[in-house]
Tab-separated table of C-alpha atoms in Angstrom:
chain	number	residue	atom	x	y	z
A	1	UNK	CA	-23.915	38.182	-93.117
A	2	UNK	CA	-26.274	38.479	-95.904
A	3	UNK	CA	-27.782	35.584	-97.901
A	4	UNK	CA	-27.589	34.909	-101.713
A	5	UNK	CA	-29.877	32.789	-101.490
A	6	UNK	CA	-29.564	30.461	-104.976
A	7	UNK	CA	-27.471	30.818	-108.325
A	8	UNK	CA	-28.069	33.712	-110.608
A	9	UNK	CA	-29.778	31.658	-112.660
A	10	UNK	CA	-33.101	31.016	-110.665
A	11	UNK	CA	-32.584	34.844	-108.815
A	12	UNK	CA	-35.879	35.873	-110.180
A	13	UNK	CA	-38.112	32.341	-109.724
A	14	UNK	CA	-36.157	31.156	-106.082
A	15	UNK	CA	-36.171	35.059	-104.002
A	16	UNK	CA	-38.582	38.015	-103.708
A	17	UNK	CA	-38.399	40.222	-107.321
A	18	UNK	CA	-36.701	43.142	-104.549
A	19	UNK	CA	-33.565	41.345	-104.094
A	20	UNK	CA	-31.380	40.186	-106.821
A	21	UNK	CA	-28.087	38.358	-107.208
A	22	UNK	CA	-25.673	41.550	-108.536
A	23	UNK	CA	-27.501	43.106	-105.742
A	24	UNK	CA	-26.472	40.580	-102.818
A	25	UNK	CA	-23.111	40.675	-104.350
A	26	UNK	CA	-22.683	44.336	-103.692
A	27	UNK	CA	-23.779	44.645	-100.411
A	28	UNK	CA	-21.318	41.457	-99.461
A	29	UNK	CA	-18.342	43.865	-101.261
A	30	UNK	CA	-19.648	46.613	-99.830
A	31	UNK	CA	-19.419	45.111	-96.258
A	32	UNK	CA	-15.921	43.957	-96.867
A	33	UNK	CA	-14.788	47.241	-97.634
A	34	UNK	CA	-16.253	48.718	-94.673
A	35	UNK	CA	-15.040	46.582	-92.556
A	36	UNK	CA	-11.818	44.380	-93.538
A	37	UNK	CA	-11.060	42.698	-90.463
A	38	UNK	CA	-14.686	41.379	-90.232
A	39	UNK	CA	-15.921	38.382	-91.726
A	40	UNK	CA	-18.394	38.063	-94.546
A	41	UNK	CA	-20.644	35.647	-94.628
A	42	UNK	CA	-23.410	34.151	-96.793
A	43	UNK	CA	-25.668	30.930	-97.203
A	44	UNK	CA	-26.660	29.382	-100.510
A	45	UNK	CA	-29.588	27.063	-100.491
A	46	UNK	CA	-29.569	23.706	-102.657
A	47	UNK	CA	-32.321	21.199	-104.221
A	48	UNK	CA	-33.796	24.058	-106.116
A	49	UNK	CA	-32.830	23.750	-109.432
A	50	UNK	CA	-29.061	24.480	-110.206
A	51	UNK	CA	-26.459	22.860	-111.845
A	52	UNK	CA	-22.951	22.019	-110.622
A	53	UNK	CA	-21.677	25.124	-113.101
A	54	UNK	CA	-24.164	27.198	-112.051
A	55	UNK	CA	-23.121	27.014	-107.743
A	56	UNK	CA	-19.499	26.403	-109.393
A	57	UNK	CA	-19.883	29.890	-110.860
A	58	UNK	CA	-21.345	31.415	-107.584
A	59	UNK	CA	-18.553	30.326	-105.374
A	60	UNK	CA	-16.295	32.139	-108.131
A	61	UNK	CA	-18.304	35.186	-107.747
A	62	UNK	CA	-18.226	35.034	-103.982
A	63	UNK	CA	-14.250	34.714	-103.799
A	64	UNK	CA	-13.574	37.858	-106.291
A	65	UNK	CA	-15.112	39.905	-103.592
A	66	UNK	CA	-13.363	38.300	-100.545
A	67	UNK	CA	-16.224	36.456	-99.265
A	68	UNK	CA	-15.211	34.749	-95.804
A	69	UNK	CA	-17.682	31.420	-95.269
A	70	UNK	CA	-20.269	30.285	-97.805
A	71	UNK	CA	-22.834	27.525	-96.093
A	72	UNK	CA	-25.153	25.388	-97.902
A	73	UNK	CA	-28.374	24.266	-96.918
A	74	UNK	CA	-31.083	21.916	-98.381
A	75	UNK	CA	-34.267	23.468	-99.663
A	76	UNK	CA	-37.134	22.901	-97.878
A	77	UNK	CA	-40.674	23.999	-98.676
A	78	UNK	CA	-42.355	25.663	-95.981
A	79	UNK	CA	-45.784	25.424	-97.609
A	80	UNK	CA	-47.994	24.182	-100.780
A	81	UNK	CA	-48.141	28.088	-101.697
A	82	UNK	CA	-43.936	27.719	-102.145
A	83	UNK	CA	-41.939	26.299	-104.657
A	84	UNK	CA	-41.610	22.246	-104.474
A	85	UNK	CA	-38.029	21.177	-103.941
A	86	UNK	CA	-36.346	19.909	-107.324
A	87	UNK	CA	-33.966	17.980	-105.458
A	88	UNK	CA	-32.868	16.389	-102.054
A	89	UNK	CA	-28.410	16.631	-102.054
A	90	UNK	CA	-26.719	14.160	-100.462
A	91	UNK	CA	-24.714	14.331	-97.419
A	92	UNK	CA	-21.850	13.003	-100.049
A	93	UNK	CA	-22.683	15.961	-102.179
A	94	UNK	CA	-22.719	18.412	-99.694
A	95	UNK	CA	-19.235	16.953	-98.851
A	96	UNK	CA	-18.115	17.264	-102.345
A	97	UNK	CA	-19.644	21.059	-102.177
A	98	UNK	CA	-17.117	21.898	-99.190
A	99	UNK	CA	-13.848	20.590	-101.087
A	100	UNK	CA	-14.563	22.492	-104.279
A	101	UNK	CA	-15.566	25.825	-101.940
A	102	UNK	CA	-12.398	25.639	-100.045
């Protein structure tokens, strides 16, 4: 498992400036190809900003390298020194989020 955190889009504003999106990506392929019979997995938090393209686009990215289970989780803000949450999804859309991933 390793986490991707958000789209590419908000890489550089949503995770630490060490980690980036083509970066995640690789070590997910890299995993696969290590290990084929083991399952890759990876979580992509929402309520920060995207748009539907933008996690559309992700999933797309995630499936060209094999990716096994994608979760999705709701934003939270641990503290005033974090980011404040753009958004709150709905259980609806985080229905709608598992039809289009599968």
């Amino acid at each position: 498992a390793h986490n991707i955190e958000t789209v590419e889009r908000l890489q550089r504003r949503v995770r630490d400036h060490r980690a980036g999106y083509h970066q995640s990506l690789a070590v997910l392929e890299h995993a696969k190809a290590v290990a084929p019979h083991l399952l890759t997995k990876t979580s992509l938090m929402l309520g920060v900003g995207e748009h539907h393209e933008d996690v559309v686009a992700t999933l797309e990215d995630l499936r060209k390298i094999d990716v096994d289970v994608v979760t999705f989780g709701q934003y939270l803000r641990p503290s005033r020194r974090h980011m404040p949450v753009k958004s709150f999804v709905t259980p609806e859309a985080f229905d709608e989020w598992q039809r289009v991933a599968e």
